[in-house]
PDB file of C-alpha atoms in Angstrom:
ATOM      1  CA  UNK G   1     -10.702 -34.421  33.411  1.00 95.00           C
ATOM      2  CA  UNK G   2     -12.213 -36.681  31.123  1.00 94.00           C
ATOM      3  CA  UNK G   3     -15.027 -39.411  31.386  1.00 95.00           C
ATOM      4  CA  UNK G   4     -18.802 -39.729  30.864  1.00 95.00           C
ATOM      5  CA  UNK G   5     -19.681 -38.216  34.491  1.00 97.00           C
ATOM      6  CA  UNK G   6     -18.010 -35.052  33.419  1.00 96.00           C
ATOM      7  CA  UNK G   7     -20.712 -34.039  31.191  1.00 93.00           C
ATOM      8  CA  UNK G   8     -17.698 -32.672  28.834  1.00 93.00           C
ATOM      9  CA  UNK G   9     -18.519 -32.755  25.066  1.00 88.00           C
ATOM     10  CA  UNK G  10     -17.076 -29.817  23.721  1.00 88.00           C
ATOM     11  CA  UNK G  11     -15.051 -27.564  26.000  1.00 92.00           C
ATOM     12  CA  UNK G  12     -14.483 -24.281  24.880  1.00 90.00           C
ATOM     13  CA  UNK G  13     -12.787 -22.491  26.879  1.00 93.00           C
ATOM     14  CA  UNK G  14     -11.238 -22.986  30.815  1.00 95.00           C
ATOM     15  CA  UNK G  15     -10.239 -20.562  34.107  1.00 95.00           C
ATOM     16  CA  UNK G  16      -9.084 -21.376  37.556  1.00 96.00           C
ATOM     17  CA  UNK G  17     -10.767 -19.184  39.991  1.00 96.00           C
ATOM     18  CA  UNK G  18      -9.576 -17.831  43.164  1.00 95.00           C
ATOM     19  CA  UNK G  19     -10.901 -21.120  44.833  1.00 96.00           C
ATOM     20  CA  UNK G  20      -8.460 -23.053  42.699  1.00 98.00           C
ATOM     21  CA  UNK G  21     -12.009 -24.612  41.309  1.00 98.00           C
ATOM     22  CA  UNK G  22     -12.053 -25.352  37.601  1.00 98.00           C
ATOM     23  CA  UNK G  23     -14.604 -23.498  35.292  1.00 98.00           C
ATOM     24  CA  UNK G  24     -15.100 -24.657  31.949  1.00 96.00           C
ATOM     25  CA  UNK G  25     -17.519 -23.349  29.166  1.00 93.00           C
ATOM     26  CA  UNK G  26     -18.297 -26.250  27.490  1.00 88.00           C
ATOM     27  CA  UNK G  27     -20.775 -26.060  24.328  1.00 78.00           C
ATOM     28  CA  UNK G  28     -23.806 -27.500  24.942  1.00 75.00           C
ATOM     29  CA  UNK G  29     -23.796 -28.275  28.488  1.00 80.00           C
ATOM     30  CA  UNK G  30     -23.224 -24.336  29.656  1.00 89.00           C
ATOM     31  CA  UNK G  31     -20.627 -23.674  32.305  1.00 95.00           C
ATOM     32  CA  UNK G  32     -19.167 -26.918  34.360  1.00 96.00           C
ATOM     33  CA  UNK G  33     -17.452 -26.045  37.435  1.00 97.00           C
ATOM     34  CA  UNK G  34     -15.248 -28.964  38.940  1.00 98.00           C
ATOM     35  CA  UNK G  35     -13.639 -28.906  42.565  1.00 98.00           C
ATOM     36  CA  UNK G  36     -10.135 -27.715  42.768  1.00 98.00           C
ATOM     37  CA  UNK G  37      -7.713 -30.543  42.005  1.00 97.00           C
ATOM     38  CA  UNK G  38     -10.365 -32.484  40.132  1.00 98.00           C
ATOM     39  CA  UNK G  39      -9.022 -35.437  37.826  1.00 96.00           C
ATOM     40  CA  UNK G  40     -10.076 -38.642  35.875  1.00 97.00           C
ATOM     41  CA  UNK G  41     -13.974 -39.189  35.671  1.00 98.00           C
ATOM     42  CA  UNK G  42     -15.119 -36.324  38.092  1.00 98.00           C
ATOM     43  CA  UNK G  43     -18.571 -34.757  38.666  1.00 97.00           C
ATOM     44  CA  UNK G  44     -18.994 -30.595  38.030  1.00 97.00           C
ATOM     45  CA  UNK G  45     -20.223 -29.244  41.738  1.00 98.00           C
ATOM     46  CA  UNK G  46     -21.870 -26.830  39.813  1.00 97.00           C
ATOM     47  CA  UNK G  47     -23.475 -26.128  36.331  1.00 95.00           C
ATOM     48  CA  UNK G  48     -24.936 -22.465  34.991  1.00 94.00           C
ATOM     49  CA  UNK G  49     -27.287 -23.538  32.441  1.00 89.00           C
ATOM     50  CA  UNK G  50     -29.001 -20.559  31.421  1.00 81.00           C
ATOM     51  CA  UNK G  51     -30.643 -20.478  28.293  1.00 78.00           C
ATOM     52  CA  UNK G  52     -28.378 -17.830  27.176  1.00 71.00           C
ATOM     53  CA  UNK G  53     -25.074 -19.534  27.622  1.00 74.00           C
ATOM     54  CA  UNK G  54     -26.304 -23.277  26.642  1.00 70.00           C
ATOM     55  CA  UNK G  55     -27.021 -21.798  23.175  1.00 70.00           C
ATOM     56  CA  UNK G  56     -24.581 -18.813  23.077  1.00 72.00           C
ATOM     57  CA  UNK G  57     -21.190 -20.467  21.189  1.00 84.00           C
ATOM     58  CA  UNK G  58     -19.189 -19.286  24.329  1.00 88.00           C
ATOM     59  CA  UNK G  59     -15.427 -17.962  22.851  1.00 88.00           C
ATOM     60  CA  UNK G  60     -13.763 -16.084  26.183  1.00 92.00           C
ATOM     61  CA  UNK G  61     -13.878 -16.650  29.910  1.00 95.00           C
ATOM     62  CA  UNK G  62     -12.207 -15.071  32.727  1.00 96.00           C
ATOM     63  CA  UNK G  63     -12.617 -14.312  36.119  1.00 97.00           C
ATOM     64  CA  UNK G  64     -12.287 -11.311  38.255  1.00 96.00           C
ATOM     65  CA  UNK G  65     -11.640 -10.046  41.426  1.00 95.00           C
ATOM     66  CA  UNK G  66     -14.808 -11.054  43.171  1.00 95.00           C
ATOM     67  CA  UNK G  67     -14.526 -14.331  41.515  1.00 96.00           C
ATOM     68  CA  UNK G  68     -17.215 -13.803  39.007  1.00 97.00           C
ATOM     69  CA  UNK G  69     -17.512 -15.416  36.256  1.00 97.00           C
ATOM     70  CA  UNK G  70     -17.500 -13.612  32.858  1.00 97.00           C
ATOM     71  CA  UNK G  71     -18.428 -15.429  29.226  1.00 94.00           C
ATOM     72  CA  UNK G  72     -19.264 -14.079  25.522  1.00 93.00           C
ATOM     73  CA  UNK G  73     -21.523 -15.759  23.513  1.00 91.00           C
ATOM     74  CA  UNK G  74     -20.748 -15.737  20.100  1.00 86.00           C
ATOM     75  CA  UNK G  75     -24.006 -16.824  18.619  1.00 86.00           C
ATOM     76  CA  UNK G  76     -26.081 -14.112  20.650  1.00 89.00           C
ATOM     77  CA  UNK G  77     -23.276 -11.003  20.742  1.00 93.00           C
ATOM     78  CA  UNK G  78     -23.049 -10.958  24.402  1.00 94.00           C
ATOM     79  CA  UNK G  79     -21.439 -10.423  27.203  1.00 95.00           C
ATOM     80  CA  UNK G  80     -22.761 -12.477  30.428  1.00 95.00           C
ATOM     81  CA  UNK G  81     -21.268 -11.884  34.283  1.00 96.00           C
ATOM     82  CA  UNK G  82     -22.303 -14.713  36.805  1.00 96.00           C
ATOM     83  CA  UNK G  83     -21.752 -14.986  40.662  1.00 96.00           C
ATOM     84  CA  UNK G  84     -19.363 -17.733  41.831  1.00 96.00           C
ATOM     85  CA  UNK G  85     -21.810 -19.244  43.134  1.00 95.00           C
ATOM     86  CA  UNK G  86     -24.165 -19.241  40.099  1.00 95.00           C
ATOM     87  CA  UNK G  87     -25.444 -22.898  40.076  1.00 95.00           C
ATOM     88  CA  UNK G  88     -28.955 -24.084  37.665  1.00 93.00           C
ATOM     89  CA  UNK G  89     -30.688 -22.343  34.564  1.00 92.00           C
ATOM     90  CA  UNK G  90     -30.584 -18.847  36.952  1.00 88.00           C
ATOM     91  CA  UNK G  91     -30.509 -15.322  34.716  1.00 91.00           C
ATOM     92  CA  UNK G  92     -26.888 -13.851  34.270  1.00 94.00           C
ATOM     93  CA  UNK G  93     -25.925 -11.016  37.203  1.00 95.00           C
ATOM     94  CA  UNK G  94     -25.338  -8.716  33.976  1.00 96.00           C
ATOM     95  CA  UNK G  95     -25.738  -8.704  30.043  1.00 96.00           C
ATOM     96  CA  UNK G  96     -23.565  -6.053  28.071  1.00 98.00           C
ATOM     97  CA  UNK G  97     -25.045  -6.632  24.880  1.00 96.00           C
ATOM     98  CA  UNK G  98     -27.343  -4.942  22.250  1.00 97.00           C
ATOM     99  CA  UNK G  99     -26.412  -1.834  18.751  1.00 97.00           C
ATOM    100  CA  UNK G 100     -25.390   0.717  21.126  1.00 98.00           C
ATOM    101  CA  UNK G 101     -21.941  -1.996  22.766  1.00 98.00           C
ATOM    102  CA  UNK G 102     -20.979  -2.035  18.833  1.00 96.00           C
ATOM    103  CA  UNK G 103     -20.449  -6.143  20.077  1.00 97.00           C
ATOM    104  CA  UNK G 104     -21.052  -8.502  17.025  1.00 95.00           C
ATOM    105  CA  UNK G 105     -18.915 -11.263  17.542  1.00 94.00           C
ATOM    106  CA  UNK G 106     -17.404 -11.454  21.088  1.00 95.00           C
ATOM    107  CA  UNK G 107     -14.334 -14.041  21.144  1.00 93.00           C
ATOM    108  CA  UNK G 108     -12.281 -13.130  24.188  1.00 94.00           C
ATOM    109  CA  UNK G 109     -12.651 -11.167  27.432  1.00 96.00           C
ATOM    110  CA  UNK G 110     -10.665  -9.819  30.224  1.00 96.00           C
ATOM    111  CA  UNK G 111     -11.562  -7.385  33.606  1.00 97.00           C
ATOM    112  CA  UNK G 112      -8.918  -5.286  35.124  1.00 96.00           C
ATOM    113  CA  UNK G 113      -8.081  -6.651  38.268  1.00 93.00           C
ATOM    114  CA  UNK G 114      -7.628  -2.497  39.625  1.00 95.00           C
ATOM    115  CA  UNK G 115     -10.361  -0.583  37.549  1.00 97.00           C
ATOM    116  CA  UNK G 116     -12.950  -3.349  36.663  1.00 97.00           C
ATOM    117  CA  UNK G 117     -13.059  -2.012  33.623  1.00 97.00           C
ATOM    118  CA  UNK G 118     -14.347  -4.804  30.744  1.00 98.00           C
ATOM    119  CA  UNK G 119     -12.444  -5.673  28.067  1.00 97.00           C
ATOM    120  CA  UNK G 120     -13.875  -7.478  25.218  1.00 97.00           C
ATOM    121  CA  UNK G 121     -12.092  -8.648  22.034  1.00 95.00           C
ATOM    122  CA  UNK G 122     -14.631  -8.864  19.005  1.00 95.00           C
ATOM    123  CA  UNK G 123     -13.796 -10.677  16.088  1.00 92.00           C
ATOM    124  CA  UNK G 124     -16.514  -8.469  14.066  1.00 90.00           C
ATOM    125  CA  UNK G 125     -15.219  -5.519  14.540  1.00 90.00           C
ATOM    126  CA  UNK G 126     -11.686  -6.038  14.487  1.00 90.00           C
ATOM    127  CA  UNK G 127     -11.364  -4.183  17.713  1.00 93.00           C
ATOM    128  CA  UNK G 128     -10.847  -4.241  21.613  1.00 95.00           C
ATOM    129  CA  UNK G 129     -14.222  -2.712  23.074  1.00 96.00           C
ATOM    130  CA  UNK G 130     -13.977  -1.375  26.639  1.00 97.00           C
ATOM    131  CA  UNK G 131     -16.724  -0.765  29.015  1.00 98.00           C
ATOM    132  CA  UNK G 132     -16.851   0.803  32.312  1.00 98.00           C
ATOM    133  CA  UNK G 133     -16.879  -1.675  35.217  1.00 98.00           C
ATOM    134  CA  UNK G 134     -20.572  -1.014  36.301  1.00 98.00           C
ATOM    135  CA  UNK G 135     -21.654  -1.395  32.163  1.00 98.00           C
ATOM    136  CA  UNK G 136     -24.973  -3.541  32.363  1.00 98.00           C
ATOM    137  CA  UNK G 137     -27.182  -3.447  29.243  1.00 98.00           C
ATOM    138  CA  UNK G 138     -26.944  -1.793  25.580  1.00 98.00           C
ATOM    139  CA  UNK G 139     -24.223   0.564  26.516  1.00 98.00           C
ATOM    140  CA  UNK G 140     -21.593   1.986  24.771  1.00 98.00           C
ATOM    141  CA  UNK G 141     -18.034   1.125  25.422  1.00 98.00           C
ATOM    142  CA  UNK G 142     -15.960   4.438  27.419  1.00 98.00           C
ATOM    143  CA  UNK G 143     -12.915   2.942  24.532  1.00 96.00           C
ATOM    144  CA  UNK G 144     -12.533   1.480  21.611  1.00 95.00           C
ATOM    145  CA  UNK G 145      -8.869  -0.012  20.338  1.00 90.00           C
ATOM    146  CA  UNK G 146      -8.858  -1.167  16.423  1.00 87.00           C
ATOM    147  CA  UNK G 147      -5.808  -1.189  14.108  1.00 73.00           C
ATOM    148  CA  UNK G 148      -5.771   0.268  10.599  1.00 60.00           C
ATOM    149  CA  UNK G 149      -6.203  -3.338   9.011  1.00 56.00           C
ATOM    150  CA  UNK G 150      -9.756  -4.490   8.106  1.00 54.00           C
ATOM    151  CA  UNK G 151     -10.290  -8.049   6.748  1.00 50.00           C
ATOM    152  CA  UNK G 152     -13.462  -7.707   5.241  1.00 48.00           C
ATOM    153  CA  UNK G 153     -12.423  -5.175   3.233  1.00 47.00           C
ATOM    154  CA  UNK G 154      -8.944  -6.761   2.138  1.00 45.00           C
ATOM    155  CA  UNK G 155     -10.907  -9.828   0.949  1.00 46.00           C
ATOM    156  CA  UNK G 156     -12.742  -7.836  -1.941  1.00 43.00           C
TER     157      UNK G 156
END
């Protein structure tokens, strides 16, 4: 996919959902969805351009079960959940964000296809930060995983 009527100009990140559609988070154009198959010069179907993920630095994608569509924004420490069929400048479904979700820098995300449990990878905190599946808000993750190493400190 490639061409001036894909409104690509910095792709982040990219899923396949369960509609074999193509989701990309692209930089400063939100989140482009293109129609399964799509090739060459094509046109997203859809674009979320909330506020939020336009200017949120988007690291991780994935998709779950219900074909949702998750994204972290780097720049705002966030965690955003959209329907599939999230099209326009709309408000996220849910926001896991704020001091009490210990996120700083969110690069990567994944959502148990059995529990729905969120996983979220933050390059801040060095750790794996895991929230139940019905988190919404400034909540505080049900686990944390983090190994013994800490870059900050190994840098002094």
């Amino acid at each position: 996919i490639r061409g001036p009527h894909t409104a690509l100009d910095a792709p982040e990140v990219a899923a396949v959902d369960r509609r074999g559609r193509i989701v990309v988070a692209n930089y400063l154009k939100g989140i482009l969805i293109f129609a399964p198959g799509a090739h060459g010069d094509a046109t997203p179907i859809a674009t979320i351009t909330s506020p939020k993920v336009i200017y949120g630095h988007l690291e991780g994608m994935t998709i779950d079960r219900q074909n949702d569509i998750w994204v972290t924004s780097y720049a705002e420490g966030k965690v955003m959940e959209f329907a599939p069929d999230a099209n326009g400048a709309g408000p996220p479904k849910r926001v896991i964000g704020g001091k009490e979700t210990q996120i700083d820098v969110p690069i990567g995300i994944g959502v148990d296809r059995r529990t729905g449990e969120i996983y979220v990878a933050d390059y801040g905190t060095h750790a794996v930060l895991v929230f139940a599946a019905d988190a919404n808000g400034d909540v505080p993750p049900i686990r944390r995983f983090a190994g013994g190493f800490d870059y900050y400190v190994a840098l002094k």
